[in-house]
Structures are given as C-alpha cells and as structure tokens.
PDB file of C-alpha atoms in Angstrom:
ATOM      1  CA  UNK A1432      36.151 139.037  29.168  1.00  0.00           C
ATOM      2  CA  UNK A1433      38.265 141.749  28.755  1.00  0.00           C
ATOM      3  CA  UNK A1434      38.923 143.200  25.116  1.00  0.00           C
ATOM      4  CA  UNK A1435      42.261 145.005  24.659  1.00  0.00           C
ATOM      5  CA  UNK A1436      43.380 147.139  21.587  1.00  0.00           C
ATOM      6  CA  UNK A1437      46.888 145.982  20.141  1.00  0.00           C
ATOM      7  CA  UNK A1438      49.029 148.683  18.904  1.00  0.00           C
ATOM      8  CA  UNK A1439      52.386 148.231  17.276  1.00  0.00           C
ATOM      9  CA  UNK A1440      54.927 150.907  17.222  1.00  0.00           C
ATOM     10  CA  UNK A1441      57.829 151.449  14.852  1.00  0.00           C
ATOM     11  CA  UNK A1442      59.781 154.746  14.346  1.00  0.00           C
ATOM     12  CA  UNK A1443      57.376 156.655  16.472  1.00  0.00           C
ATOM     13  CA  UNK A1444      54.311 155.730  14.257  1.00  0.00           C
ATOM     14  CA  UNK A1445      51.486 153.152  15.026  1.00  0.00           C
ATOM     15  CA  UNK A1446      51.918 150.675  12.259  1.00  0.00           C
ATOM     16  CA  UNK A1447      49.619 147.834  11.002  1.00  0.00           C
ATOM     17  CA  UNK A1448      51.452 144.180  11.065  1.00  0.00           C
ATOM     18  CA  UNK A1449      50.305 141.101   9.349  1.00  0.00           C
ATOM     19  CA  UNK A1450      51.401 137.421   9.965  1.00  0.00           C
ATOM     20  CA  UNK A1451      54.555 138.675  12.105  1.00  0.00           C
ATOM     21  CA  UNK A1452      56.511 139.814   9.136  1.00  0.00           C
ATOM     22  CA  UNK A1453      57.572 142.953  10.774  1.00  0.00           C
ATOM     23  CA  UNK A1454      59.792 144.117   7.595  1.00  0.00           C
ATOM     24  CA  UNK A1455      56.732 144.933   5.778  1.00  0.00           C
ATOM     25  CA  UNK A1456      54.649 146.813   8.669  1.00  0.00           C
ATOM     26  CA  UNK A1457      53.670 150.476   7.544  1.00  0.00           C
ATOM     27  CA  UNK A1458      52.227 153.437   9.437  1.00  0.00           C
ATOM     28  CA  UNK A1459      48.233 152.979   9.996  1.00  0.00           C
ATOM     29  CA  UNK A1460      47.109 155.310   7.896  1.00  0.00           C
ATOM     30  CA  UNK A1461      43.296 154.194   7.617  1.00  0.00           C
ATOM     31  CA  UNK A1462      40.982 152.965  10.570  1.00  0.00           C
ATOM     32  CA  UNK A1463      39.645 154.839  13.432  1.00  0.00           C
ATOM     33  CA  UNK A1464      42.204 157.125  14.049  1.00  0.00           C
ATOM     34  CA  UNK A1465      43.104 160.212  11.569  1.00  0.00           C
ATOM     35  CA  UNK A1466      46.725 159.943  12.786  1.00  0.00           C
ATOM     36  CA  UNK A1467      49.314 157.157  13.312  1.00  0.00           C
ATOM     37  CA  UNK A1468      51.088 159.499  15.930  1.00  0.00           C
ATOM     38  CA  UNK A1469      50.902 157.513  19.152  1.00  0.00           C
ATOM     39  CA  UNK A1470      49.136 159.633  21.685  1.00  0.00           C
ATOM     40  CA  UNK A1471      46.722 161.020  19.208  1.00  0.00           C
ATOM     41  CA  UNK A1472      45.885 157.630  18.020  1.00  0.00           C
ATOM     42  CA  UNK A1473      45.039 156.492  21.300  1.00  0.00           C
ATOM     43  CA  UNK A1474      43.137 159.583  22.031  1.00  0.00           C
ATOM     44  CA  UNK A1475      41.023 159.321  18.888  1.00  0.00           C
ATOM     45  CA  UNK A1476      40.370 155.534  19.521  1.00  0.00           C
ATOM     46  CA  UNK A1477      39.872 155.732  23.316  1.00  0.00           C
ATOM     47  CA  UNK A1478      40.310 152.135  24.249  1.00  0.00           C
ATOM     48  CA  UNK A1479      39.742 151.168  28.065  1.00  0.00           C
ATOM     49  CA  UNK A1480      42.797 148.612  27.757  1.00  0.00           C
ATOM     50  CA  UNK A1481      45.709 148.575  25.573  1.00  0.00           C
ATOM     51  CA  UNK A1482      48.488 146.461  24.507  1.00  0.00           C
ATOM     52  CA  UNK A1483      51.825 147.844  22.913  1.00  0.00           C
ATOM     53  CA  UNK A1484      54.324 146.406  21.246  1.00  0.00           C
ATOM     54  CA  UNK A1485      57.839 148.359  20.626  1.00  0.00           C
ATOM     55  CA  UNK A1486      59.084 146.936  17.727  1.00  0.00           C
ATOM     56  CA  UNK A1487      62.237 148.939  17.463  1.00  0.00           C
ATOM     57  CA  UNK A1488      63.114 147.836  21.174  1.00  0.00           C
ATOM     58  CA  UNK A1489      62.408 144.311  20.531  1.00  0.00           C
ATOM     59  CA  UNK A1490      64.467 144.277  17.403  1.00  0.00           C
ATOM     60  CA  UNK A1491      67.281 146.149  19.205  1.00  0.00           C
ATOM     61  CA  UNK A1492      67.074 149.576  16.967  1.00  0.00           C
ATOM     62  CA  UNK A1493      65.696 152.046  19.404  1.00  0.00           C
ATOM     63  CA  UNK A1494      62.902 152.367  21.956  1.00  0.00           C
ATOM     64  CA  UNK A1495      59.570 154.369  22.422  1.00  0.00           C
ATOM     65  CA  UNK A1496      59.515 154.389  26.233  1.00  0.00           C
ATOM     66  CA  UNK A1497      58.415 157.985  26.695  1.00  0.00           C
ATOM     67  CA  UNK A1498      55.690 157.680  23.982  1.00  0.00           C
ATOM     68  CA  UNK A1499      54.554 154.396  25.876  1.00  0.00           C
ATOM     69  CA  UNK A1500      54.489 156.302  29.165  1.00  0.00           C
ATOM     70  CA  UNK A1501      52.285 158.807  27.692  1.00  0.00           C
ATOM     71  CA  UNK A1502      49.719 156.619  25.964  1.00  0.00           C
ATOM     72  CA  UNK A1503      49.511 154.487  29.422  1.00  0.00           C
ATOM     73  CA  UNK A1504      48.427 157.601  31.015  1.00  0.00           C
ATOM     74  CA  UNK A1505      45.505 157.535  28.718  1.00  0.00           C
ATOM     75  CA  UNK A1506      44.045 154.084  29.321  1.00  0.00           C
ATOM     76  CA  UNK A1507      42.932 152.183  32.487  1.00  0.00           C
ATOM     77  CA  UNK A1508      45.710 149.345  31.829  1.00  0.00           C
ATOM     78  CA  UNK A1509      48.402 149.461  29.401  1.00  0.00           C
ATOM     79  CA  UNK A1510      50.194 145.985  28.504  1.00  0.00           C
ATOM     80  CA  UNK A1511      53.976 146.589  27.372  1.00  0.00           C
ATOM     81  CA  UNK A1512      55.985 144.478  25.406  1.00  0.00           C
ATOM     82  CA  UNK A1513      59.493 145.794  24.672  1.00  0.00           C
ATOM     83  CA  UNK A1514      61.649 143.251  24.354  1.00  0.00           C
ATOM     84  CA  UNK A1515      62.421 142.359  27.964  1.00  0.00           C
ATOM     85  CA  UNK A1516      65.463 140.649  28.167  1.00  0.00           C
ATOM     86  CA  UNK A1517      65.847 140.431  31.829  1.00  0.00           C
ATOM     87  CA  UNK A1518      64.133 141.219  35.233  1.00  0.00           C
ATOM     88  CA  UNK A1519      65.931 144.434  35.368  1.00  0.00           C
ATOM     89  CA  UNK A1520      64.691 145.395  32.259  1.00  0.00           C
ATOM     90  CA  UNK A1521      61.312 146.574  32.774  1.00  0.00           C
ATOM     91  CA  UNK A1522      59.561 149.886  32.211  1.00  0.00           C
ATOM     92  CA  UNK A1523      58.013 151.852  35.292  1.00  0.00           C
ATOM     93  CA  UNK A1524      54.899 153.963  35.112  1.00  0.00           C
ATOM     94  CA  UNK A1525      51.206 154.604  35.594  1.00  0.00           C
ATOM     95  CA  UNK A1526      48.835 151.837  34.509  1.00  0.00           C
ATOM     96  CA  UNK A1527      51.800 149.761  32.700  1.00  0.00           C
ATOM     97  CA  UNK A1528      51.705 146.110  33.064  1.00  0.00           C
ATOM     98  CA  UNK A1529      55.150 144.851  31.469  1.00  0.00           C
ATOM     99  CA  UNK A1530      55.070 141.596  29.442  1.00  0.00           C
ATOM    100  CA  UNK A1531      57.906 139.585  29.330  1.00  0.00           C
ATOM    101  CA  UNK A1532      58.110 137.678  25.778  1.00  0.00           C
ATOM    102  CA  UNK A1533      59.494 134.228  25.228  1.00  0.00           C
ATOM    103  CA  UNK A1534      60.848 135.725  21.839  1.00  0.00           C
ATOM    104  CA  UNK A1535      63.067 137.859  23.514  1.00  0.00           C
ATOM    105  CA  UNK A1536      63.649 137.303  27.189  1.00  0.00           C
ATOM    106  CA  UNK A1537      66.998 135.621  27.917  1.00  0.00           C
ATOM    107  CA  UNK A1538      66.546 135.182  31.584  1.00  0.00           C
ATOM    108  CA  UNK A1539      65.360 132.240  33.606  1.00  0.00           C
ATOM    109  CA  UNK A1540      61.718 133.210  33.635  1.00  0.00           C
ATOM    110  CA  UNK A1541      61.233 131.851  37.090  1.00  0.00           C
ATOM    111  CA  UNK A1542      63.316 134.986  38.099  1.00  0.00           C
ATOM    112  CA  UNK A1543      60.618 137.277  37.413  1.00  0.00           C
ATOM    113  CA  UNK A1544      58.269 138.698  40.076  1.00  0.00           C
ATOM    114  CA  UNK A1545      55.097 140.283  38.228  1.00  0.00           C
ATOM    115  CA  UNK A1546      54.176 141.047  34.968  1.00  0.00           C
ATOM    116  CA  UNK A1547      52.661 138.972  32.184  1.00  0.00           C
ATOM    117  CA  UNK A1548      54.180 136.389  30.453  1.00  0.00           C
ATOM    118  CA  UNK A1549      53.951 136.311  26.450  1.00  0.00           C
ATOM    119  CA  UNK A1550      53.536 132.864  25.172  1.00  0.00           C
ATOM    120  CA  UNK A1551      54.804 133.800  21.467  1.00  0.00           C
ATOM    121  CA  UNK A1552      53.731 131.233  18.797  1.00  0.00           C
ATOM    122  CA  UNK A1553      54.434 130.732  15.307  1.00  0.00           C
ATOM    123  CA  UNK A1554      53.227 127.577  13.427  1.00  0.00           C
ATOM    124  CA  UNK A1555      52.057 126.172  16.678  1.00  0.00           C
ATOM    125  CA  UNK A1556      55.325 126.079  18.460  1.00  0.00           C
ATOM    126  CA  UNK A1557      56.682 128.635  21.185  1.00  0.00           C
ATOM    127  CA  UNK A1558      59.500 130.799  19.880  1.00  0.00           C
ATOM    128  CA  UNK A1559      62.583 130.202  20.095  1.00  0.00           C
ATOM    129  CA  UNK A1560      62.405 127.068  22.094  1.00  0.00           C
ATOM    130  CA  UNK A1561      59.862 124.996  19.942  1.00  0.00           C
ATOM    131  CA  UNK A1562      58.020 123.690  22.943  1.00  0.00           C
ATOM    132  CA  UNK A1563      54.170 123.374  22.911  1.00  0.00           C
ATOM    133  CA  UNK A1564      52.413 126.167  24.254  1.00  0.00           C
ATOM    134  CA  UNK A1565      50.907 123.867  26.953  1.00  0.00           C
ATOM    135  CA  UNK A1566      54.307 122.794  28.296  1.00  0.00           C
ATOM    136  CA  UNK A1567      55.398 126.513  28.718  1.00  0.00           C
ATOM    137  CA  UNK A1568      51.741 127.320  30.095  1.00  0.00           C
ATOM    138  CA  UNK A1569      52.238 124.411  32.593  1.00  0.00           C
ATOM    139  CA  UNK A1570      55.654 125.676  33.927  1.00  0.00           C
ATOM    140  CA  UNK A1571      54.175 129.046  34.146  1.00  0.00           C
ATOM    141  CA  UNK A1572      52.218 127.517  37.019  1.00  0.00           C
ATOM    142  CA  UNK A1573      55.219 127.674  39.165  1.00  0.00           C
ATOM    143  CA  UNK A1574      56.464 130.968  38.060  1.00  0.00           C
ATOM    144  CA  UNK A1575      55.522 134.536  39.529  1.00  0.00           C
ATOM    145  CA  UNK A1576      53.718 136.135  36.914  1.00  0.00           C
ATOM    146  CA  UNK A1577      50.324 137.868  37.256  1.00  0.00           C
ATOM    147  CA  UNK A1578      49.140 136.088  34.086  1.00  0.00           C
ATOM    148  CA  UNK A1579      50.036 134.808  30.569  1.00  0.00           C
ATOM    149  CA  UNK A1580      49.120 135.790  26.966  1.00  0.00           C
ATOM    150  CA  UNK A1581      49.021 133.353  24.085  1.00  0.00           C
ATOM    151  CA  UNK A1582      50.283 135.536  21.297  1.00  0.00           C
ATOM    152  CA  UNK A1583      49.666 133.837  17.854  1.00  0.00           C
ATOM    153  CA  UNK A1584      51.930 135.969  15.749  1.00  0.00           C
ATOM    154  CA  UNK A1585      51.425 134.112  12.343  1.00  0.00           C
ATOM    155  CA  UNK A1586      47.713 135.110  12.616  1.00  0.00           C
ATOM    156  CA  UNK A1587      48.292 138.706  13.627  1.00  0.00           C
ATOM    157  CA  UNK A1588      46.529 141.015  10.994  1.00  0.00           C
ATOM    158  CA  UNK A1589      45.529 138.285   8.730  1.00  0.00           C
ATOM    159  CA  UNK A1590      41.443 138.756   9.203  1.00  0.00           C
ATOM    160  CA  UNK A1591      41.294 135.097   8.743  1.00  0.00           C
ATOM    161  CA  UNK A1592      40.014 134.503  12.098  1.00  0.00           C
ATOM    162  CA  UNK A1593      41.509 132.299  14.799  1.00  0.00           C
ATOM    163  CA  UNK A1594      40.339 128.818  13.210  1.00  0.00           C
ATOM    164  CA  UNK A1595      41.689 125.543  13.833  1.00  0.00           C
ATOM    165  CA  UNK A1596      45.165 126.481  12.948  1.00  0.00           C
ATOM    166  CA  UNK A1597      45.403 128.325  16.404  1.00  0.00           C
ATOM    167  CA  UNK A1598      45.675 125.006  18.327  1.00  0.00           C
ATOM    168  CA  UNK A1599      43.274 123.813  21.039  1.00  0.00           C
ATOM    169  CA  UNK A1600      42.031 126.800  23.149  1.00  0.00           C
ATOM    170  CA  UNK A1601      40.555 124.761  25.546  1.00  0.00           C
ATOM    171  CA  UNK A1602      43.959 122.886  26.098  1.00  0.00           C
ATOM    172  CA  UNK A1603      45.851 125.969  26.624  1.00  0.00           C
ATOM    173  CA  UNK A1604      43.070 127.039  29.072  1.00  0.00           C
ATOM    174  CA  UNK A1605      43.547 123.911  31.052  1.00  0.00           C
ATOM    175  CA  UNK A1606      47.113 124.093  30.868  1.00  0.00           C
ATOM    176  CA  UNK A1607      47.234 127.187  32.935  1.00  0.00           C
ATOM    177  CA  UNK A1608      44.644 128.200  35.962  1.00  0.00           C
ATOM    178  CA  UNK A1609      45.750 131.736  36.164  1.00  0.00           C
ATOM    179  CA  UNK A1610      44.746 134.878  34.213  1.00  0.00           C
ATOM    180  CA  UNK A1611      44.903 134.090  30.394  1.00  0.00           C
ATOM    181  CA  UNK A1612      44.662 136.368  27.447  1.00  0.00           C
ATOM    182  CA  UNK A1613      44.808 135.424  23.557  1.00  0.00           C
ATOM    183  CA  UNK A1614      45.859 137.551  20.648  1.00  0.00           C
ATOM    184  CA  UNK A1615      46.440 136.923  17.311  1.00  0.00           C
ATOM    185  CA  UNK A1616      44.082 136.739  14.084  1.00  0.00           C
ATOM    186  CA  UNK A1617      40.744 137.850  16.161  1.00  0.00           C
ATOM    187  CA  UNK A1618      38.605 138.637  13.175  1.00  0.00           C
ATOM    188  CA  UNK A1619      35.032 138.662  14.236  1.00  0.00           C
ATOM    189  CA  UNK A1620      32.295 138.713  16.875  1.00  0.00           C
ATOM    190  CA  UNK A1621      32.319 134.771  16.636  1.00  0.00           C
ATOM    191  CA  UNK A1622      35.961 134.623  17.044  1.00  0.00           C
ATOM    192  CA  UNK A1623      35.155 136.311  20.647  1.00  0.00           C
ATOM    193  CA  UNK A1624      32.659 134.230  21.421  1.00  0.00           C
ATOM    194  CA  UNK A1625      34.910 130.983  20.706  1.00  0.00           C
ATOM    195  CA  UNK A1626      37.737 132.637  22.877  1.00  0.00           C
ATOM    196  CA  UNK A1627      35.243 133.557  25.919  1.00  0.00           C
ATOM    197  CA  UNK A1628      33.611 130.119  25.546  1.00  0.00           C
ATOM    198  CA  UNK A1629      37.228 128.338  25.896  1.00  0.00           C
ATOM    199  CA  UNK A1630      37.560 130.485  29.266  1.00  0.00           C
ATOM    200  CA  UNK A1631      39.757 133.055  28.565  1.00  0.00           C
ATOM    201  CA  UNK A1632      40.160 136.305  30.602  1.00  0.00           C
ATOM    202  CA  UNK A1633      40.706 138.511  27.532  1.00  0.00           C
ATOM    203  CA  UNK A1634      41.304 139.054  23.781  1.00  0.00           C
ATOM    204  CA  UNK A1635      43.738 141.288  22.287  1.00  0.00           C
ATOM    205  CA  UNK A1636      42.371 142.769  18.728  1.00  0.00           C
ATOM    206  CA  UNK A1637      43.607 145.419  16.327  1.00  0.00           C
ATOM    207  CA  UNK A1638      42.578 145.064  12.471  1.00  0.00           C
ATOM    208  CA  UNK A1639      39.150 143.745  13.444  1.00  0.00           C
ATOM    209  CA  UNK A1640      38.202 147.103  14.953  1.00  0.00           C
ATOM    210  CA  UNK A1641      39.537 149.115  12.216  1.00  0.00           C
ATOM    211  CA  UNK A1642      37.738 147.108   9.431  1.00  0.00           C
ATOM    212  CA  UNK A1643      34.549 147.575  11.662  1.00  0.00           C
ATOM    213  CA  UNK A1644      34.002 143.854  12.366  1.00  0.00           C
ATOM    214  CA  UNK A1645      33.981 144.600  16.300  1.00  0.00           C
ATOM    215  CA  UNK A1646      32.508 147.990  17.082  1.00  0.00           C
ATOM    216  CA  UNK A1647      34.454 150.668  18.509  1.00  0.00           C
ATOM    217  CA  UNK A1648      32.039 151.118  21.816  1.00  0.00           C
ATOM    218  CA  UNK A1649      33.150 147.641  22.792  1.00  0.00           C
ATOM    219  CA  UNK A1650      37.029 148.598  22.881  1.00  0.00           C
ATOM    220  CA  UNK A1651      35.877 151.536  24.518  1.00  0.00           C
ATOM    221  CA  UNK A1652      34.044 149.804  27.532  1.00  0.00           C
ATOM    222  CA  UNK A1653      37.032 147.229  27.426  1.00  0.00           C
ATOM    223  CA  UNK A1654      34.567 144.318  27.971  1.00  0.00           C
ATOM    224  CA  UNK A1655      33.171 141.645  25.506  1.00  0.00           C
ATOM    225  CA  UNK A1656      30.245 140.495  27.756  1.00  0.00           C
TER     226      UNK A1656
END
C-alpha cells in the first residue's frame, strides 16, 4: 500500500491542520523538518510520495503554483489539490497528479479526463452535496479519473485514529473498483493495517509521522508493506 505525506500550504508556509478548521491552521514549527518553508520542508522529510493542499487557492485568496511545482520535482509523485473548479483549471508540471475535490469543483465531474477525484467528507457526508461517499464512488466508476481519494476532513490532524466514525471502509472500497486512497485521522500502524486490510491502495498521513507514530523511513520508501 502506498504511503503518502500530506502537506498543507498557506501564505507560503507548511501549516498543521486539525479537523478541517482552516482558520486555526498555523505554521508547522515542530516535527521532522527544521523549517516550514515548503521546499526545505520536503527536502528535510524526503518523502517518496507527496500530497499538497493549496489552502490559499482552495479558499480563493492566492496560490502556491511555483512552490508546488518545485516540491513536485523533489518526489516521485505529487498529488495536488488546489481548488480545481473546471477541467481547464489544472496545474501542469513533472510528477504532478491533479486532484479534483468535490468541495470546490463546480463542473460536471464527467467532463474531467484524468487526475484523481477527492471525495471530501465531513460527518460522513460528501461536501457540498450531502451525498454518501458510496454514492459518489459508484458514480465515479463511469468517469475518467485515474483513481479516487476518500478525504475525511473532520478527522485530519486529530490523532484520534480512523475509528468507527470514518464510515465503512469496506463499503467504500466495494463501491469503487479503481485505485483508491484514504486520508484523514490516520494515527497509528494499526490504522494503516486496517486501511490496507480493507483493500485501499494508499494512505495519506501527516501528524502521525511528525509525532513519531509512523517511522520516517516508511514515508521515505513510500510503502506500507
């Protein structure tokens, strides 16, 4: 199972998030990196795979396009959520895999050709529609994405583990036969085992790594085997 480091950007810094409450996010001045400057951060942690959320662009206050492209050149694959709102609104560059999140995409999702669909979930429901994740994943079978991500926003950074509150992992896996990653609340090796046993192809982590619950060498090899 692929192991991916999550990195949130705000005002040119790597920030630490919790429960999707973005107004409270602060620069990540603890953990594995001595700096919150994005390229220095990625060089210090040295992940094989990276997930970047450009919070400024998602919220419509700016963008980190240049920094994202620089960071993407430092890893084998970089999943990028920058608040895509239409098929024309994608970022080009080496190693970049665009993410189209349900939170921000205003276009018919069937119009996209490639990239990853992020099924953004709060309290068990997909935002902003209120659909169940299974409903969206079943619809995604007929769309042209390379894969999907379940992003459980309310669990991000909580250190509480994925728990029963994340919903039925097996049902989500059964709803979509393609490549499927999970992010949000992964706090331990046991959580990684649960996600892998449910049949997911990857897990996105951040706090668990910086708190030492998951060894740095695993994120550097990019695999939970």
